[in-house]
Short mmCIF file of C-alpha atoms in Angstrom, two decimals:
data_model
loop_
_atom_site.label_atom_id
_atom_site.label_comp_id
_atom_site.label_asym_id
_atom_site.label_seq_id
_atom_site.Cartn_x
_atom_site.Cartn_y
_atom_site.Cartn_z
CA UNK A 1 0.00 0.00 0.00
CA UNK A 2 2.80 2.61 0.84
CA UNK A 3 4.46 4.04 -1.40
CA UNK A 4 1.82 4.21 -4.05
CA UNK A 5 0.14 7.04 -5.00
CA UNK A 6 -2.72 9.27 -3.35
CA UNK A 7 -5.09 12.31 -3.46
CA UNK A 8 -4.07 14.77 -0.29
CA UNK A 9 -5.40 18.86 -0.28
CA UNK A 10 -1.92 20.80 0.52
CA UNK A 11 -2.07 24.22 1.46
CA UNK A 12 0.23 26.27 -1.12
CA UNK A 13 0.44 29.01 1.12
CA UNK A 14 -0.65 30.32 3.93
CA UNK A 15 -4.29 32.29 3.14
CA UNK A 16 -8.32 31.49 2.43
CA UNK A 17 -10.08 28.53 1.45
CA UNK A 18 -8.23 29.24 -2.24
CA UNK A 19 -5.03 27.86 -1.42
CA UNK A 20 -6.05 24.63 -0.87
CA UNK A 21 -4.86 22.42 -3.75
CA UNK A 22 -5.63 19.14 -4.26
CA UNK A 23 -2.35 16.76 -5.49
CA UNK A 24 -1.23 14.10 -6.05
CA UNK A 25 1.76 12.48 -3.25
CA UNK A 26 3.08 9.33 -2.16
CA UNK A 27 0.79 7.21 0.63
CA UNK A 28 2.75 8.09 3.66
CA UNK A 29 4.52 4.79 5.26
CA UNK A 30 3.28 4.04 9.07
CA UNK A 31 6.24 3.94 11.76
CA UNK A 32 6.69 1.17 14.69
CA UNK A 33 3.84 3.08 16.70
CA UNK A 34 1.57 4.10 13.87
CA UNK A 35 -1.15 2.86 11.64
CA UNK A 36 -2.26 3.42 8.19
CA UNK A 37 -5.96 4.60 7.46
CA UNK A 38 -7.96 5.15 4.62
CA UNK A 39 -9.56 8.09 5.04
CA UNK A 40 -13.49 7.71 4.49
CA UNK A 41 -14.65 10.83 6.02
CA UNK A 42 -12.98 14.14 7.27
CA UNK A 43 -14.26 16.34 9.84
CA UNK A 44 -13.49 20.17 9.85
CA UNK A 45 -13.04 22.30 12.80
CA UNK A 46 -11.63 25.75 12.82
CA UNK A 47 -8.32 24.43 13.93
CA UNK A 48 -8.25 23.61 10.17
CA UNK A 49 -9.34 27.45 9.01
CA UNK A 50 -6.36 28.71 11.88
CA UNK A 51 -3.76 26.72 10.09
CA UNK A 52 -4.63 27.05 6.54
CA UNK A 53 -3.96 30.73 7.37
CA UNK A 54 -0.82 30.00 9.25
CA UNK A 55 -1.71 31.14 13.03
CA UNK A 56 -2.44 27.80 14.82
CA UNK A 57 0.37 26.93 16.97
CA UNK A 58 2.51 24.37 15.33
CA UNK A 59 1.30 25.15 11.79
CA UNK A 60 3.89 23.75 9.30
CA UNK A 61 5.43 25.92 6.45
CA UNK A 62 3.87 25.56 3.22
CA UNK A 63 3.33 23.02 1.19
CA UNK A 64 1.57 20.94 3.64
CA UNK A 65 -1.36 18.51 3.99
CA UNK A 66 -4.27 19.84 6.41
CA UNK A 67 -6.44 18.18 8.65
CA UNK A 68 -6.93 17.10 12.09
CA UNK A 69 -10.34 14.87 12.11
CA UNK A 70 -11.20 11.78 10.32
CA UNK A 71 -13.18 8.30 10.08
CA UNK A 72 -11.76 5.47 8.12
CA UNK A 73 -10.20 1.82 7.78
CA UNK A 74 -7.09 0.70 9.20
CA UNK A 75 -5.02 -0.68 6.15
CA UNK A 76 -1.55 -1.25 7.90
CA UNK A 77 0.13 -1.22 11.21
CA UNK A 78 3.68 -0.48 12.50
CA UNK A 79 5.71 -2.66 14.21
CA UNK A 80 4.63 -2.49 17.77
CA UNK A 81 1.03 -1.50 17.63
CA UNK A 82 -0.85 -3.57 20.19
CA UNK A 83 -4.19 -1.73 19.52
CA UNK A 84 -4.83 -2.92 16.01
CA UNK A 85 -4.50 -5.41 13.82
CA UNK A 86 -5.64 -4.31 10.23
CA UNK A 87 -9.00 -3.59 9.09
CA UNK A 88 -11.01 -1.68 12.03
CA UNK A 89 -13.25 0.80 11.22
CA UNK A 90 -11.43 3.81 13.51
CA UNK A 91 -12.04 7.70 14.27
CA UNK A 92 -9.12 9.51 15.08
CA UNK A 93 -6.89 13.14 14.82
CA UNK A 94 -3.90 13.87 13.90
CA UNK A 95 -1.93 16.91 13.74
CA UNK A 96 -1.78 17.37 10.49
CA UNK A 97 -2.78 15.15 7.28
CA UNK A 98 -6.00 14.12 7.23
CA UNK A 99 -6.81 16.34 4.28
CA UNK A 100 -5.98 13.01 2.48
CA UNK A 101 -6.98 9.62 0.95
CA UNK A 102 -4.93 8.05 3.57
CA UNK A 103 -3.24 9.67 7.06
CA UNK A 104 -0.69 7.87 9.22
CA UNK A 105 -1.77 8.56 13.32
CA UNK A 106 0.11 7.17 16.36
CA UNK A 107 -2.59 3.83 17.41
CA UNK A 108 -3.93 6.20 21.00
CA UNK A 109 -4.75 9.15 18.49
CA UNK A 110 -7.89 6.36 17.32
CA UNK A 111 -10.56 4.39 18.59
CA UNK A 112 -12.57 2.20 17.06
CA UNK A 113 -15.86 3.01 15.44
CA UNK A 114 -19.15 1.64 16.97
CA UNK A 115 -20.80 -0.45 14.68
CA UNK A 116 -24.13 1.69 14.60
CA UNK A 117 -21.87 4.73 13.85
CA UNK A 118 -21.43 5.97 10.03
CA UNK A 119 -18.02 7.36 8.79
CA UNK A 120 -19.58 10.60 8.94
CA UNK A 121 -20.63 10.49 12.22
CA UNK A 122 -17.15 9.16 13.23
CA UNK A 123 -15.35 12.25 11.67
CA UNK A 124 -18.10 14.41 13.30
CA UNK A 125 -17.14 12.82 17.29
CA UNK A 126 -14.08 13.01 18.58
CA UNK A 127 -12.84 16.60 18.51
CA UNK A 128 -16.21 18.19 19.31
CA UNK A 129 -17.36 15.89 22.00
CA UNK A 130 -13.67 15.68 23.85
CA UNK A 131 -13.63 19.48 23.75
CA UNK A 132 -17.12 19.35 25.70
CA UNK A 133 -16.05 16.76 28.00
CA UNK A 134 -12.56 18.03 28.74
CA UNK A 135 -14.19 22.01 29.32
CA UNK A 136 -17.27 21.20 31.22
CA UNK A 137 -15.90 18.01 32.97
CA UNK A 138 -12.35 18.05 33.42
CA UNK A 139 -12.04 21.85 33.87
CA UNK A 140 -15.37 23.10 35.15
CA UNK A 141 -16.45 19.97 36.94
CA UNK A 142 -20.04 21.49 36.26
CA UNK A 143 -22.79 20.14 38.85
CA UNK A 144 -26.58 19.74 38.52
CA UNK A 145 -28.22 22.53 38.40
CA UNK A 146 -25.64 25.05 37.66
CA UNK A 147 -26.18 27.68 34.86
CA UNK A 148 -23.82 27.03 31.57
CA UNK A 149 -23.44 29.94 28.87
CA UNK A 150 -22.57 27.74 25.71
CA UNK A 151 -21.14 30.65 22.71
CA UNK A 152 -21.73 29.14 18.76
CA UNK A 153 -24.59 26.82 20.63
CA UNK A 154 -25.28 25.47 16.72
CA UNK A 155 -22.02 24.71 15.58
CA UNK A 156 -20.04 21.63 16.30
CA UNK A 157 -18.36 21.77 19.74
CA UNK A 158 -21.69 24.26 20.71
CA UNK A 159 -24.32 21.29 20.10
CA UNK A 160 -21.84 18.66 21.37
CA UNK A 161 -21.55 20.79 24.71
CA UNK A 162 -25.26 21.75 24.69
CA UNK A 163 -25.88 17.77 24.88
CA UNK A 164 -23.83 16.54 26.91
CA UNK A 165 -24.80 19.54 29.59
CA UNK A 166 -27.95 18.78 29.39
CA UNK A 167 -27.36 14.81 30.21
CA UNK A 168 -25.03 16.43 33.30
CA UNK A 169 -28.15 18.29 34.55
CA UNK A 170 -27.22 22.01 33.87
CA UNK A 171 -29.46 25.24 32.91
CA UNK A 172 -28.34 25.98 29.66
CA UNK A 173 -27.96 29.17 27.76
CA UNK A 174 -26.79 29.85 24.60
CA UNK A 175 -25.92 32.27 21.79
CA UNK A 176 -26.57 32.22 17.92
CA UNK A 177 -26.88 34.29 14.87
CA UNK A 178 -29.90 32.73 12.82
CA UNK A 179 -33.34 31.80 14.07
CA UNK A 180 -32.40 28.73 12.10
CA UNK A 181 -29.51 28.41 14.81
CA UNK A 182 -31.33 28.99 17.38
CA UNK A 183 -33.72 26.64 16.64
CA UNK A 184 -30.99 23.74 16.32
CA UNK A 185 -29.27 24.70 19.48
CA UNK A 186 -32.99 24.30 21.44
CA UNK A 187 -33.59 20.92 19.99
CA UNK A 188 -30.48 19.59 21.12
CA UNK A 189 -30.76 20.44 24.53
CA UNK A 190 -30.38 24.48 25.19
CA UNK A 191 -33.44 26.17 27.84
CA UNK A 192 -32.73 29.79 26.56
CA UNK A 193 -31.40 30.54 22.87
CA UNK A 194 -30.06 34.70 22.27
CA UNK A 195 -29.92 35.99 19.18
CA UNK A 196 -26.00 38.19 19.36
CA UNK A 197 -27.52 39.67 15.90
CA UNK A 198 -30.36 41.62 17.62
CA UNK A 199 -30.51 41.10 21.79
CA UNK A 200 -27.58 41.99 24.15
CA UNK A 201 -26.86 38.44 25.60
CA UNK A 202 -25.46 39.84 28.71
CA UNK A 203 -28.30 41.41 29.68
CA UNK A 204 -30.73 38.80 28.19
CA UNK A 205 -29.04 36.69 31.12
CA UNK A 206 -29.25 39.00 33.65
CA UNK A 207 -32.66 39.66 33.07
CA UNK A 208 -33.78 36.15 32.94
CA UNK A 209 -31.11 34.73 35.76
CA UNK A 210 -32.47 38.07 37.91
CA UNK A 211 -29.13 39.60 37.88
CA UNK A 212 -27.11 36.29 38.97
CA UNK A 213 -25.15 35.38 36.07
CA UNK A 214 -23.76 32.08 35.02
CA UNK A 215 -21.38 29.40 36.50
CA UNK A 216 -19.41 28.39 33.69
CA UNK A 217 -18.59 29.58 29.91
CA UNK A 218 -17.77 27.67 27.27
CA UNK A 219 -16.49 30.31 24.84
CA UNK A 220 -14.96 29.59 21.40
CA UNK A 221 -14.83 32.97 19.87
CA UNK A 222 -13.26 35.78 22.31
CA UNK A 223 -13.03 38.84 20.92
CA UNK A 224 -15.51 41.71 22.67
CA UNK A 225 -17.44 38.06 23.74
CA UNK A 226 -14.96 37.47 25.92
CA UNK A 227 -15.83 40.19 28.14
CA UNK A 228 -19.58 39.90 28.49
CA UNK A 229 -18.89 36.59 29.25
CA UNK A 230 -16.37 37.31 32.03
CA UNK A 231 -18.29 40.25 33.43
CA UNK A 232 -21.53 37.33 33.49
CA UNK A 233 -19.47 34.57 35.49
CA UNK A 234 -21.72 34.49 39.41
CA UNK A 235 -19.09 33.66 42.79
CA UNK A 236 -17.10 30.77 42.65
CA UNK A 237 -17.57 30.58 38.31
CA UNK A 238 -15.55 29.15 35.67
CA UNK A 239 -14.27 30.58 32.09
CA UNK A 240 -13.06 28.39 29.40
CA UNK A 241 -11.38 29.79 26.74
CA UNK A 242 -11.02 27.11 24.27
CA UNK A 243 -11.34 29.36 20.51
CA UNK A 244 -11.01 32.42 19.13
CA UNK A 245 -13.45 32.42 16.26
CA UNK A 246 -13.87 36.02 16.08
CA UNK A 247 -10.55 36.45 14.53
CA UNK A 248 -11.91 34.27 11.39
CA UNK A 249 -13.91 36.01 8.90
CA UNK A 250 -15.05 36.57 4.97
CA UNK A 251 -11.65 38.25 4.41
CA UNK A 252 -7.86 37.34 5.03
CA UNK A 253 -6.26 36.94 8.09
CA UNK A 254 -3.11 37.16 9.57
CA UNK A 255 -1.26 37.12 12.63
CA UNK A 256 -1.39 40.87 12.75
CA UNK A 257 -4.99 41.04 12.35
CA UNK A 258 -5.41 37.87 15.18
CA UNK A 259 -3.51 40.05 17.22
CA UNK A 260 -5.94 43.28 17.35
CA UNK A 261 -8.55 40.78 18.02
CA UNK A 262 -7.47 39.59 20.84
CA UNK A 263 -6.13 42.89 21.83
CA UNK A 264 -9.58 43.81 22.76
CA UNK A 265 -9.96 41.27 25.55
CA UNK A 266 -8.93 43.13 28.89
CA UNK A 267 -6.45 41.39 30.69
CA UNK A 268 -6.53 39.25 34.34
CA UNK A 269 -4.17 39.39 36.59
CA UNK A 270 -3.82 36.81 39.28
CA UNK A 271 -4.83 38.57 42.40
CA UNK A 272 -8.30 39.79 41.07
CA UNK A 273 -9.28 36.03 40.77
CA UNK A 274 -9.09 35.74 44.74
CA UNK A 275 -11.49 38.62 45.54
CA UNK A 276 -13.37 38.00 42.60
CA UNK A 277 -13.85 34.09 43.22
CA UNK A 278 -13.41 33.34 39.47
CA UNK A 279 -11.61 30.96 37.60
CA UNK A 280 -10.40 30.91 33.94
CA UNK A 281 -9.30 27.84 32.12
CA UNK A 282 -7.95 27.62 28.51
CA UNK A 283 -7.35 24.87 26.32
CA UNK A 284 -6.34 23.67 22.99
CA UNK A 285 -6.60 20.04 22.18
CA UNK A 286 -4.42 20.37 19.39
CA UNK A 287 -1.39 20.95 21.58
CA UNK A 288 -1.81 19.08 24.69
CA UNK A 289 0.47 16.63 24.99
CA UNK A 290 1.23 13.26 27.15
CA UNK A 291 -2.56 13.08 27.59
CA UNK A 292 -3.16 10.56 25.10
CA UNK A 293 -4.25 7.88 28.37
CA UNK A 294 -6.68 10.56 29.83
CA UNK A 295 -8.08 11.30 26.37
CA UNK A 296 -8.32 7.53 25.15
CA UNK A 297 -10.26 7.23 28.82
CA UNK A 298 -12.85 9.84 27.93
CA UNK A 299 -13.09 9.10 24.23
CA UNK A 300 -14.45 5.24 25.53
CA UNK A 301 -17.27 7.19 28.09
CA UNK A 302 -18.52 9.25 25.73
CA UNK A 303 -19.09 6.66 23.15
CA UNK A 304 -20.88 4.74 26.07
CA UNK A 305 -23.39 8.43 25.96
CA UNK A 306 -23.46 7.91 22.00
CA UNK A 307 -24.77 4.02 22.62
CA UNK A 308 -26.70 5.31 24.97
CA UNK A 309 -28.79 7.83 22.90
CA UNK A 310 -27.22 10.80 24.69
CA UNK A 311 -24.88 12.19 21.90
CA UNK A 312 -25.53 12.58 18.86
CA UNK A 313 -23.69 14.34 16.29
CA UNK A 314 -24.89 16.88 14.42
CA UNK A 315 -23.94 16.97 10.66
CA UNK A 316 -24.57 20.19 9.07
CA UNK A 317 -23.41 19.91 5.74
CA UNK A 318 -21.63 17.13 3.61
CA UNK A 319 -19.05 17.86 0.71
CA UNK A 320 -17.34 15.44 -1.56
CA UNK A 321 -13.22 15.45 -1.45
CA UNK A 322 -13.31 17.58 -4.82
CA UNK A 323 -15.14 20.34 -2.71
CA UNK A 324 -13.14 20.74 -0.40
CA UNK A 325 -12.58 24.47 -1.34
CA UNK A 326 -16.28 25.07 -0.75
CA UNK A 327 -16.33 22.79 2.40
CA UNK A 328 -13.32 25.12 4.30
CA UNK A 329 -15.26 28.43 2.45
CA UNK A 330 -18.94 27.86 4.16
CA UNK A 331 -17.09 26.79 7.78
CA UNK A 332 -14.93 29.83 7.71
CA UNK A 333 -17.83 32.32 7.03
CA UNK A 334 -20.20 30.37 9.61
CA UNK A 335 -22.30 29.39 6.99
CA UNK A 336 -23.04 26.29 8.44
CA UNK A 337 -24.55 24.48 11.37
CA UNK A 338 -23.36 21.73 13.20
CA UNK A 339 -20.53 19.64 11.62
CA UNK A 340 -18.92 19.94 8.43
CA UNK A 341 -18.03 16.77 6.90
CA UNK A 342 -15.69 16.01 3.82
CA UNK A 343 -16.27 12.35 2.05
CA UNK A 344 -14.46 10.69 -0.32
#
């Protein structure tokens, strides 16, 4: 199998959805602690839009093959893989590469795909549901009955958050830009839907939370969101920072223009967190590292939820490999709800 030929989408250079080229390259060969898949579906997340434009930590100079999410078959296995044996249907992420008909991924970076789950729904899991878990679980250690502020409620890592809340017993508010949106984010588990486009969510939650706020915030987009958010969080709540969607837009970006995004978020310093009884957590999953046990862990409980009924991803939109383009296009301008998937 390695060695032959394959279909992978490089990005040329660092920019929008156009510099993603689709090329021909060699199937990459699997080391000792690696399989081989054959990519069947591809999820995106905006990790993918950060490093086609070059500002994701860790993002590779051009040419390079994208892609962090996919579903597939295992077609070979390195020398000391204990894990697998050769054709499993698997889910897994990778740094980089799954842009591709075929990614290489170190055996804990996958788990095997329940046999009542699609390809598509396997691409559409892992990322979005261990961002959920790891924020409102790990970090927040939410409790029954607390109040959860869920920003993007419709897209992928909103609905996944918005479900599994729910199944934890929280009060859950959320933010969107469509009616269509904020329909989706209610019928997957959100009590109280804002529109950002035309209500003040901040005060929407004061008003309807009599002035007390929230415990926790899941916030992927920063920006000025950031601090309503913070300025919402009730004694003893917790801020997690796991995104900064508010730097992506219809234009270009660039580090410089990341930058004066983020400029706008004030600053905390450490000793306003003790009077203040706040906490503020951030995350990437992209970069944490040695974790693989801990992830592997929660990866195998929430697929017990998705056997259970309790998950279930959302798929937005489906594109074929050859769109690819148009898949990264209507993700980057939040066209979309839910999951974007990528099929070959």
């Amino acid at each position: 199998m390695t060695g032959k030929v394959m279909k992978a989408a490089f990005v040329i250079k660092y920019g929008g959805p156009e510099v993603l080229e689709i090329r021909d390259t060699t199937i990459p060969k699997p080391n000792a602690d690696q399989i081989l898949v054959k990519v069947r579906a591809i999820g995106l997340n905006f990790a993918d839009v950060m490093g086609r434009f070059g500002v994701y930590p860790g993002t590779p100079q051009p040419p390079f093959i994208l892609g962090l999410e996919f579903s597939g078959d295992v077609v070979e296995v390195g020398a000391n893989v204990k894990l697998f044996k050769g054709g499993e249907r698997v889910m897994g992420y990778s740094r980089h590469g799954s842009h591709a008909e075929f990614v290489c991924v170190n055996e804990n970076l996958a788990t095997n795909l329940p046999a009542a789950m699609s390809y598509e729904e396997g691409a559409s899991f892992l990322v979005v549901y261990l961002t959920a878990y790891h924020g409102i679980v790990r970090l927040a250690n939410i409790r029954v009955g607390e109040k959860l502020l869920v920003h993007a409620a419709a897209g992928g890592a909103g609905i996944a958050t918005v479900q599994l809340g729910k199944h934890l017993g929280a009060e859950i508010f959320g933010t969107a830009g469509t009616e269509e949106k904020i329909e989706i984010a209610r019928k997957n588990g959100a009590h109280h839907v804002i529109n950002y486009n035309t209500t003040d969510f901040a005060d929407e939650i004061r008003r309807i939370t009599n002035n007390y706020g929230v415990d926790v915030v899941m916030d992927a987009v920063g920006g000025l969101v950031y601090d309503k958010g913070w300025s919402l969080l009730a004694q003893m709540g917790r801020y997690i920072l796991y995104g900064l969607a508010a730097v992506a837009g219809k234009g270009a970006l660039n580090k410089l223009k990341a930058a004066t995004v983020m400029s706008v978020m004030k600053p905390i310093f450490p000793v306003q967190l003790m009077s203040a009884n706040k906490s503020i957590f951030g995350f990437n999953l992209g970069t944490l590292k040695g974790k693989e046990g801990y992830l592997k862990e929660a990866a195998l409980e929430l697929l017990k939820l998705y056997d259970l009924g309790v998950l279930k991803p959302f798929i937005g939109k489906i594109f074929h490999f050859n769109e690819i383009v148009e898949a990264h296009r209507a993700l980057q301008t939040r066209q979309t709800v839910g999951k974007v998937v990528v099929v070959h």
